[in-house]
mmCIF file of C-alpha atoms and ligand atoms in Angstrom:
data_model
loop_
_atom_site.group_PDB
_atom_site.id
_atom_site.type_symbol
_atom_site.label_atom_id
_atom_site.label_comp_id
_atom_site.label_asym_id
_atom_site.label_seq_id
_atom_site.Cartn_x
_atom_site.Cartn_y
_atom_site.Cartn_z
ATOM 1 C CA MET S 1 99.345 19.400 -41.225
ATOM 2 C CA ASN S 2 97.260 20.635 -38.334
ATOM 3 C CA PHE S 3 93.671 21.627 -39.191
ATOM 4 C CA HIS S 4 91.790 23.859 -36.746
ATOM 5 C CA VAL S 5 88.069 24.406 -37.318
ATOM 6 C CA MET S 6 85.939 27.078 -35.644
ATOM 7 C CA THR S 7 82.399 25.714 -35.853
ATOM 8 C CA LEU S 8 79.057 25.339 -34.091
ATOM 9 C CA PHE S 9 79.037 21.665 -35.128
ATOM 10 C CA PRO S 10 82.382 20.102 -34.117
ATOM 11 C CA GLY S 11 80.824 16.623 -34.212
ATOM 12 C CA LEU S 12 80.206 16.972 -37.938
ATOM 13 C CA ILE S 13 83.902 17.735 -38.503
ATOM 14 C CA ASP S 14 85.281 15.047 -36.156
ATOM 15 C CA ASN S 15 82.964 12.322 -37.420
ATOM 16 C CA ALA S 16 83.615 12.943 -41.113
ATOM 17 C CA MET S 17 87.390 13.347 -40.733
ATOM 18 C CA GLY S 18 87.573 10.262 -38.489
ATOM 19 C CA GLU S 19 86.542 7.933 -41.331
ATOM 20 C CA SER S 20 88.383 6.403 -44.281
ATOM 21 C CA ILE S 21 91.725 7.790 -45.474
ATOM 22 C CA THR S 22 91.651 10.947 -43.334
ATOM 23 C CA GLY S 23 90.816 8.837 -40.275
ATOM 24 C CA ARG S 24 93.837 6.651 -40.925
ATOM 25 C CA ALA S 25 96.024 9.729 -41.495
ATOM 26 C CA ILE S 26 94.953 11.134 -38.109
ATOM 27 C CA LYS S 27 95.750 7.860 -36.314
ATOM 28 C CA ALA S 28 99.128 7.693 -38.064
ATOM 29 C CA GLY S 29 99.923 11.305 -37.089
ATOM 30 C CA TYR S 30 100.237 12.761 -40.608
ATOM 31 C CA ILE S 31 97.381 15.217 -39.963
ATOM 32 C CA SER S 32 95.483 16.437 -36.907
ATOM 33 C CA VAL S 33 91.962 17.856 -36.608
ATOM 34 C CA ASN S 34 91.101 20.315 -33.848
ATOM 35 C CA ALA S 35 87.388 21.169 -34.102
ATOM 36 C CA VAL S 36 86.577 23.914 -31.585
ATOM 37 C CA ASN S 37 82.982 24.770 -30.671
ATOM 38 C CA ILE S 38 82.355 28.518 -30.990
ATOM 39 C CA ARG S 39 79.483 28.059 -28.511
ATOM 40 C CA ASP S 40 82.042 27.328 -25.756
ATOM 41 C CA PHE S 41 83.066 31.010 -26.029
ATOM 42 C CA ALA S 42 79.536 32.454 -25.816
ATOM 43 C CA GLY S 43 80.407 34.036 -22.471
ATOM 44 C CA ASN S 44 76.849 33.818 -21.137
ATOM 45 C CA ARG S 45 74.804 31.109 -19.456
ATOM 46 C CA SER S 46 72.340 30.721 -22.317
ATOM 47 C CA GLY S 47 75.206 30.058 -24.707
ATOM 48 C CA SER S 48 73.744 32.273 -27.411
ATOM 49 C CA VAL S 49 76.140 32.967 -30.258
ATOM 50 C CA ASP S 50 73.791 34.826 -32.615
ATOM 51 C CA ASP S 51 71.627 37.953 -32.555
ATOM 52 C CA TYR S 52 69.307 40.009 -34.753
ATOM 53 C CA PRO S 53 70.915 41.929 -37.616
ATOM 54 C CA TYR S 54 71.244 45.726 -37.286
ATOM 55 C CA GLY S 55 69.010 47.339 -39.884
ATOM 56 C CA GLY S 56 66.570 44.447 -39.707
ATOM 57 C CA GLY S 57 66.044 41.666 -42.189
ATOM 58 C CA ALA S 58 65.576 37.930 -42.126
ATOM 59 C CA GLY S 59 67.606 35.520 -40.030
ATOM 60 C CA MET S 60 70.267 35.848 -37.366
ATOM 61 C CA VAL S 61 73.892 36.917 -37.422
ATOM 62 C CA MET S 62 76.742 35.230 -35.536
ATOM 63 C CA LYS S 63 78.195 37.555 -32.900
ATOM 64 C CA ALA S 64 81.767 38.820 -33.194
ATOM 65 C CA GLU S 65 83.068 38.139 -29.670
ATOM 66 C CA PRO S 66 82.521 34.335 -29.426
ATOM 67 C CA VAL S 67 84.226 33.891 -32.809
ATOM 68 C CA TYR S 68 87.117 36.138 -31.723
ATOM 69 C CA MET S 69 87.579 34.343 -28.384
ATOM 70 C CA CYS S 70 87.517 30.995 -30.196
ATOM 71 C CA TYR S 71 90.193 32.284 -32.595
ATOM 72 C CA LYS S 72 92.363 33.533 -29.702
ATOM 73 C CA TYR S 73 92.023 30.160 -27.982
ATOM 74 C CA ILE S 74 93.272 28.332 -31.087
ATOM 75 C CA CYS S 75 96.143 30.821 -31.539
ATOM 76 C CA GLY S 76 97.129 30.099 -27.918
ATOM 77 C CA GLN S 77 97.118 26.347 -28.579
ATOM 78 C CA ILE S 78 99.340 26.767 -31.632
ATOM 79 C CA GLN S 79 101.727 29.122 -29.828
ATOM 80 C CA GLU S 80 102.007 26.792 -26.854
ATOM 81 C CA ARG S 81 102.814 23.874 -29.143
ATOM 82 C CA ASN S 82 105.454 25.933 -31.009
ATOM 83 C CA GLN S 83 107.101 27.240 -27.813
ATOM 84 C CA GLY S 84 110.864 27.183 -28.292
ATOM 85 C CA THR S 85 110.726 25.707 -31.808
ATOM 86 C CA ALA S 86 111.643 27.231 -35.175
ATOM 87 C CA GLU S 87 107.919 27.262 -36.038
ATOM 88 C CA ASN S 88 107.562 30.125 -33.607
ATOM 89 C CA ARG S 89 109.234 32.509 -36.066
ATOM 90 C CA LYS S 90 106.874 31.609 -38.927
ATOM 91 C CA PRO S 91 104.349 34.088 -40.378
ATOM 92 C CA PRO S 92 100.862 34.130 -38.821
ATOM 93 C CA VAL S 93 98.534 31.188 -39.487
ATOM 94 C CA ARG S 94 96.102 31.571 -42.396
ATOM 95 C CA VAL S 95 92.457 31.891 -41.406
ATOM 96 C CA VAL S 96 90.128 30.626 -44.134
ATOM 97 C CA TYR S 97 86.532 31.855 -44.072
ATOM 98 C CA LEU S 98 84.200 29.503 -45.953
ATOM 99 C CA THR S 99 81.826 31.686 -47.951
ATOM 100 C CA PRO S 100 80.126 31.517 -51.364
ATOM 101 C CA GLN S 101 81.565 35.033 -51.870
ATOM 102 C CA GLY S 102 85.156 33.715 -51.823
ATOM 103 C CA ARG S 103 87.512 32.614 -54.584
ATOM 104 C CA THR S 104 86.709 29.148 -55.901
ATOM 105 C CA PHE S 105 88.702 26.330 -54.336
ATOM 106 C CA SER S 106 90.982 24.433 -56.743
ATOM 107 C CA GLN S 107 93.662 21.757 -56.852
ATOM 108 C CA LYS S 108 96.241 24.554 -57.035
ATOM 109 C CA LEU S 109 94.975 26.156 -53.832
ATOM 110 C CA ALA S 110 94.854 22.724 -52.155
ATOM 111 C CA ALA S 111 98.540 22.255 -52.999
ATOM 112 C CA GLU S 112 99.347 25.710 -51.613
ATOM 113 C CA TYR S 113 97.575 24.967 -48.317
ATOM 114 C CA ALA S 114 99.218 21.531 -48.084
ATOM 115 C CA ASP S 115 102.554 23.333 -47.485
ATOM 116 C CA GLU S 116 101.232 25.071 -44.344
ATOM 117 C CA GLU S 117 101.918 23.726 -40.849
ATOM 118 C CA ASP S 118 98.554 24.986 -39.499
ATOM 119 C CA ILE S 119 95.330 26.245 -41.095
ATOM 120 C CA ILE S 120 92.331 27.687 -39.280
ATOM 121 C CA PHE S 121 88.894 27.348 -40.901
ATOM 122 C CA LEU S 122 86.008 29.593 -39.878
ATOM 123 C CA CYS S 123 82.579 28.058 -40.543
ATOM 124 C CA GLY S 124 79.672 30.468 -40.596
ATOM 125 C CA HIS S 125 76.015 29.648 -40.029
ATOM 126 C CA TYR S 126 72.717 31.506 -39.941
ATOM 127 C CA GLU S 127 72.761 34.486 -42.299
ATOM 128 C CA GLY S 128 76.425 35.259 -41.719
ATOM 129 C CA ILE S 129 78.978 36.529 -39.207
ATOM 130 C CA ASP S 130 79.423 40.082 -37.851
ATOM 131 C CA GLU S 131 81.671 41.710 -40.449
ATOM 132 C CA ARG S 132 83.995 43.240 -37.846
ATOM 133 C CA VAL S 133 85.445 39.938 -36.613
ATOM 134 C CA ILE S 134 85.836 38.766 -40.209
ATOM 135 C CA GLU S 135 87.869 41.914 -40.984
ATOM 136 C CA GLU S 136 89.891 41.357 -37.808
ATOM 137 C CA ILE S 137 90.988 37.724 -38.277
ATOM 138 C CA VAL S 138 90.287 36.370 -41.794
ATOM 139 C CA THR S 139 93.137 36.141 -44.344
ATOM 140 C CA ASP S 140 91.473 34.025 -47.103
ATOM 141 C CA TYR S 141 87.898 33.894 -48.457
ATOM 142 C CA VAL S 142 87.141 30.578 -50.168
ATOM 143 C CA SER S 143 84.051 29.041 -51.825
ATOM 144 C CA ILE S 144 83.737 25.473 -53.138
ATOM 145 C CA GLY S 145 81.434 26.345 -56.041
ATOM 146 C CA ASP S 146 78.528 28.422 -57.259
ATOM 147 C CA TYR S 147 75.701 27.144 -55.055
ATOM 148 C CA VAL S 148 74.618 28.069 -51.539
ATOM 149 C CA LEU S 149 74.974 25.709 -48.555
ATOM 150 C CA THR S 150 73.578 26.112 -45.036
ATOM 151 C CA GLY S 151 77.010 26.452 -43.425
ATOM 152 C CA GLY S 152 80.757 26.266 -43.880
ATOM 153 C CA GLU S 153 81.291 22.780 -42.387
ATOM 154 C CA LEU S 154 80.846 20.770 -45.583
ATOM 155 C CA PRO S 155 83.105 23.142 -47.558
ATOM 156 C CA ALA S 156 85.743 22.901 -44.784
ATOM 157 C CA LEU S 157 85.535 19.095 -44.986
ATOM 158 C CA VAL S 158 85.859 19.177 -48.764
ATOM 159 C CA MET S 159 88.955 21.358 -48.482
ATOM 160 C CA MET S 160 90.549 19.299 -45.692
ATOM 161 C CA ASP S 161 90.006 16.131 -47.707
ATOM 162 C CA ALA S 162 91.641 17.621 -50.816
ATOM 163 C CA ILE S 163 94.546 19.060 -48.777
ATOM 164 C CA SER S 164 95.110 15.904 -46.693
ATOM 165 C CA ARG S 165 95.739 13.642 -49.645
ATOM 166 C CA LEU S 166 98.573 15.961 -50.743
ATOM 167 C CA VAL S 167 100.320 15.701 -47.356
ATOM 168 C CA PRO S 168 103.290 13.300 -47.686
ATOM 169 C CA GLY S 169 102.478 9.894 -46.171
ATOM 170 C CA VAL S 170 98.683 10.199 -46.257
ATOM 171 C CA LEU S 171 98.273 8.154 -49.444
ATOM 172 C CA ASN S 172 100.263 4.906 -49.307
ATOM 173 C CA ASN S 173 101.291 5.248 -52.960
ATOM 174 C CA CYS S 174 103.021 8.619 -53.183
ATOM 175 C CA ILE S 175 102.806 8.869 -56.989
ATOM 176 C CA SER S 176 99.031 8.457 -57.065
ATOM 177 C CA ALA S 177 98.306 11.938 -55.724
ATOM 178 C CA GLN S 178 100.331 13.378 -58.590
ATOM 179 C CA THR S 179 99.152 11.239 -61.477
ATOM 180 C CA GLU S 180 95.456 11.546 -60.766
ATOM 181 C CA SER S 181 92.945 13.907 -62.310
ATOM 182 C CA PHE S 182 93.878 17.593 -62.534
ATOM 183 C CA SER S 183 97.585 17.283 -61.873
ATOM 184 C CA GLY S 184 98.962 18.247 -65.264
ATOM 185 C CA SER S 185 95.459 19.421 -66.246
ATOM 186 C CA LEU S 186 94.401 16.015 -67.609
ATOM 187 C CA LEU S 187 91.689 13.712 -66.281
ATOM 188 C CA GLU S 188 92.528 10.227 -65.068
ATOM 189 C CA TYR S 189 92.429 7.273 -67.462
ATOM 190 C CA PRO S 190 89.721 4.562 -66.952
ATOM 191 C CA GLN S 191 90.408 1.703 -64.492
ATOM 192 C CA TYR S 192 89.451 -1.978 -64.639
ATOM 193 C CA THR S 193 89.607 -4.970 -62.288
ATOM 194 C CA ARG S 194 88.583 -8.624 -62.464
ATOM 195 C CA PRO S 195 86.749 -10.313 -64.078
ATOM 196 C CA GLU S 196 88.285 -9.863 -67.530
ATOM 197 C CA HIS S 197 84.846 -10.325 -69.118
ATOM 198 C CA TRP S 198 81.818 -8.741 -67.437
ATOM 199 C CA ARG S 199 78.385 -9.100 -69.102
ATOM 200 C CA ASP S 200 79.172 -8.231 -72.722
ATOM 201 C CA ARG S 201 82.144 -5.980 -71.873
ATOM 202 C CA SER S 202 85.837 -6.940 -71.849
ATOM 203 C CA VAL S 203 88.905 -5.261 -70.357
ATOM 204 C CA PRO S 204 90.979 -3.459 -73.042
ATOM 205 C CA PRO S 205 93.553 -6.091 -74.196
ATOM 206 C CA VAL S 206 96.522 -3.717 -73.802
ATOM 207 C CA LEU S 207 96.064 -3.875 -70.004
ATOM 208 C CA LEU S 208 96.706 -7.626 -70.095
ATOM 209 C CA SER S 209 99.767 -7.348 -72.345
ATOM 210 C CA GLY S 210 102.358 -6.665 -69.645
ATOM 211 C CA ASN S 211 104.130 -4.278 -72.046
ATOM 212 C CA HIS S 212 105.010 -1.305 -69.831
ATOM 213 C CA LYS S 213 105.841 1.086 -72.661
ATOM 214 C CA LYS S 214 102.560 0.323 -74.472
ATOM 215 C CA LEU S 215 100.680 0.652 -71.180
ATOM 216 C CA ALA S 216 102.109 4.093 -70.437
ATOM 217 C CA GLU S 217 101.223 5.252 -73.953
ATOM 218 C CA TRP S 218 97.686 3.915 -73.614
ATOM 219 C CA TYR S 219 97.148 5.602 -70.218
ATOM 220 C CA ARG S 220 98.331 8.907 -71.590
ATOM 221 C CA GLU S 221 96.189 8.630 -74.739
ATOM 222 C CA GLN S 222 93.102 7.698 -72.680
ATOM 223 C CA SER S 223 93.680 10.736 -70.435
ATOM 224 C CA VAL S 224 93.813 13.011 -73.474
ATOM 225 C CA ILE S 225 90.684 11.434 -75.036
ATOM 226 C CA ARG S 226 88.754 11.597 -71.764
ATOM 227 C CA THR S 227 89.702 15.222 -71.113
ATOM 228 C CA ALA S 228 88.725 16.209 -74.673
ATOM 229 C CA LEU S 229 85.335 14.479 -74.257
ATOM 230 C CA MET S 230 84.458 15.475 -70.672
ATOM 231 C CA ARG S 231 86.384 18.666 -69.870
ATOM 232 C CA PRO S 232 87.763 20.261 -73.043
ATOM 233 C CA ASP S 233 88.189 23.509 -71.071
ATOM 234 C CA LEU S 234 91.060 21.870 -69.136
ATOM 235 C CA LEU S 235 93.101 21.331 -72.308
ATOM 236 C CA GLU S 236 93.905 25.024 -72.540
ATOM 237 C CA ASN S 237 96.422 24.693 -69.687
ATOM 238 C CA ALA S 238 97.547 21.131 -70.501
ATOM 239 C CA GLU S 239 101.041 20.328 -71.733
ATOM 240 C CA LEU S 240 100.426 18.218 -74.849
ATOM 241 C CA THR S 241 102.675 16.985 -77.637
ATOM 242 C CA GLN S 242 101.817 18.025 -81.199
ATOM 243 C CA GLU S 243 100.328 14.548 -81.762
ATOM 244 C CA GLU S 244 98.237 14.710 -78.572
ATOM 245 C CA ARG S 245 96.998 18.185 -79.469
ATOM 246 C CA GLU S 246 95.838 16.889 -82.863
ATOM 247 C CA LEU S 247 94.084 13.910 -81.243
ATOM 248 C CA ALA S 248 92.276 16.227 -78.809
ATOM 249 C CA ASP S 249 91.281 18.633 -81.575
ATOM 250 C CA SER S 250 89.907 15.814 -83.763
ATOM 251 C CA ILE S 251 87.748 14.582 -80.848
ATOM 252 C CA ILE S 252 86.465 18.073 -80.055
ATOM 253 C CA ASN S 253 85.715 18.835 -83.738
ATOM 254 C CA ASN S 254 83.758 15.577 -84.167
ATOM 255 C CA LEU S 255 81.473 16.165 -81.153
HETATM 256 CL CL1 6GU K 301 82.347 28.016 -48.583
HETATM 257 N N1 6GU K 301 79.833 28.274 -47.816
HETATM 258 C C1 6GU K 301 78.501 28.216 -48.018
HETATM 259 N N2 6GU K 301 77.672 28.509 -47.024
HETATM 260 N N3 6GU K 301 77.964 27.900 -49.186
HETATM 261 C C2 6GU K 301 78.826 27.604 -50.168
HETATM 262 C C3 6GU K 301 80.206 27.624 -50.020
HETATM 263 C C4 6GU K 301 80.685 27.980 -48.805
HETATM 264 N N4 6GU K 301 80.778 27.281 -51.187
HETATM 265 C C5 6GU K 301 79.781 27.068 -52.020
HETATM 266 N N5 6GU K 301 78.593 27.261 -51.416
#
């Protein structure tokens, strides 16, 4: 997976992605991060990338041409890399514009993006970007939730994090990406580590039993209970047995 990010703050992207699991995945070659500074394509000595909005109003708008030149530069990099390979015959790379006006990001969309070879993110700042370059290059409009941030960098980082952990090899235990929260529409069961007794709380005895069948049943039951308590809305799309459905309903009806 090759992430490309058009941004005015490439340091924010590189520094965040360089840490923890994504940092390790970059070093190991499972993912790459190419943060490109839109300011490098300002095409004037002052390096200005924004201007006053036509029609007036508060704030500044990012100019079309620097964004377009930045996009063309990244397309050139991708094309050069794919020269003479089968990748060269693939459909055009998706360009994701981070905007609170977009569709809400989800685990399903993360899984869809994880299948792509390249993704280009466009991070806006100021009051927005000249609509014409958005119309020209953007394929996907994505938001990370119903609140307004100062720019698209944090949303791009959120998305890259969620996508990265679905790329084969990034997590050392390949089943953990699947079994965790949201895959299968159930939340994750609670986890415990040593000591067995902490203050006046003990680890559930079943976890010490070593009985794998009992353990699997307990994990599953805890996931159902937890989802019913914390996110009953998720149960609509969950695949539950008759027994599990009754357990969930009894929890919801007793709230
Ligand atoms: Cl993608 N961008 C901005 N600026 N604010 C947001 C967002 C994106 N998603 C939620 N809030």
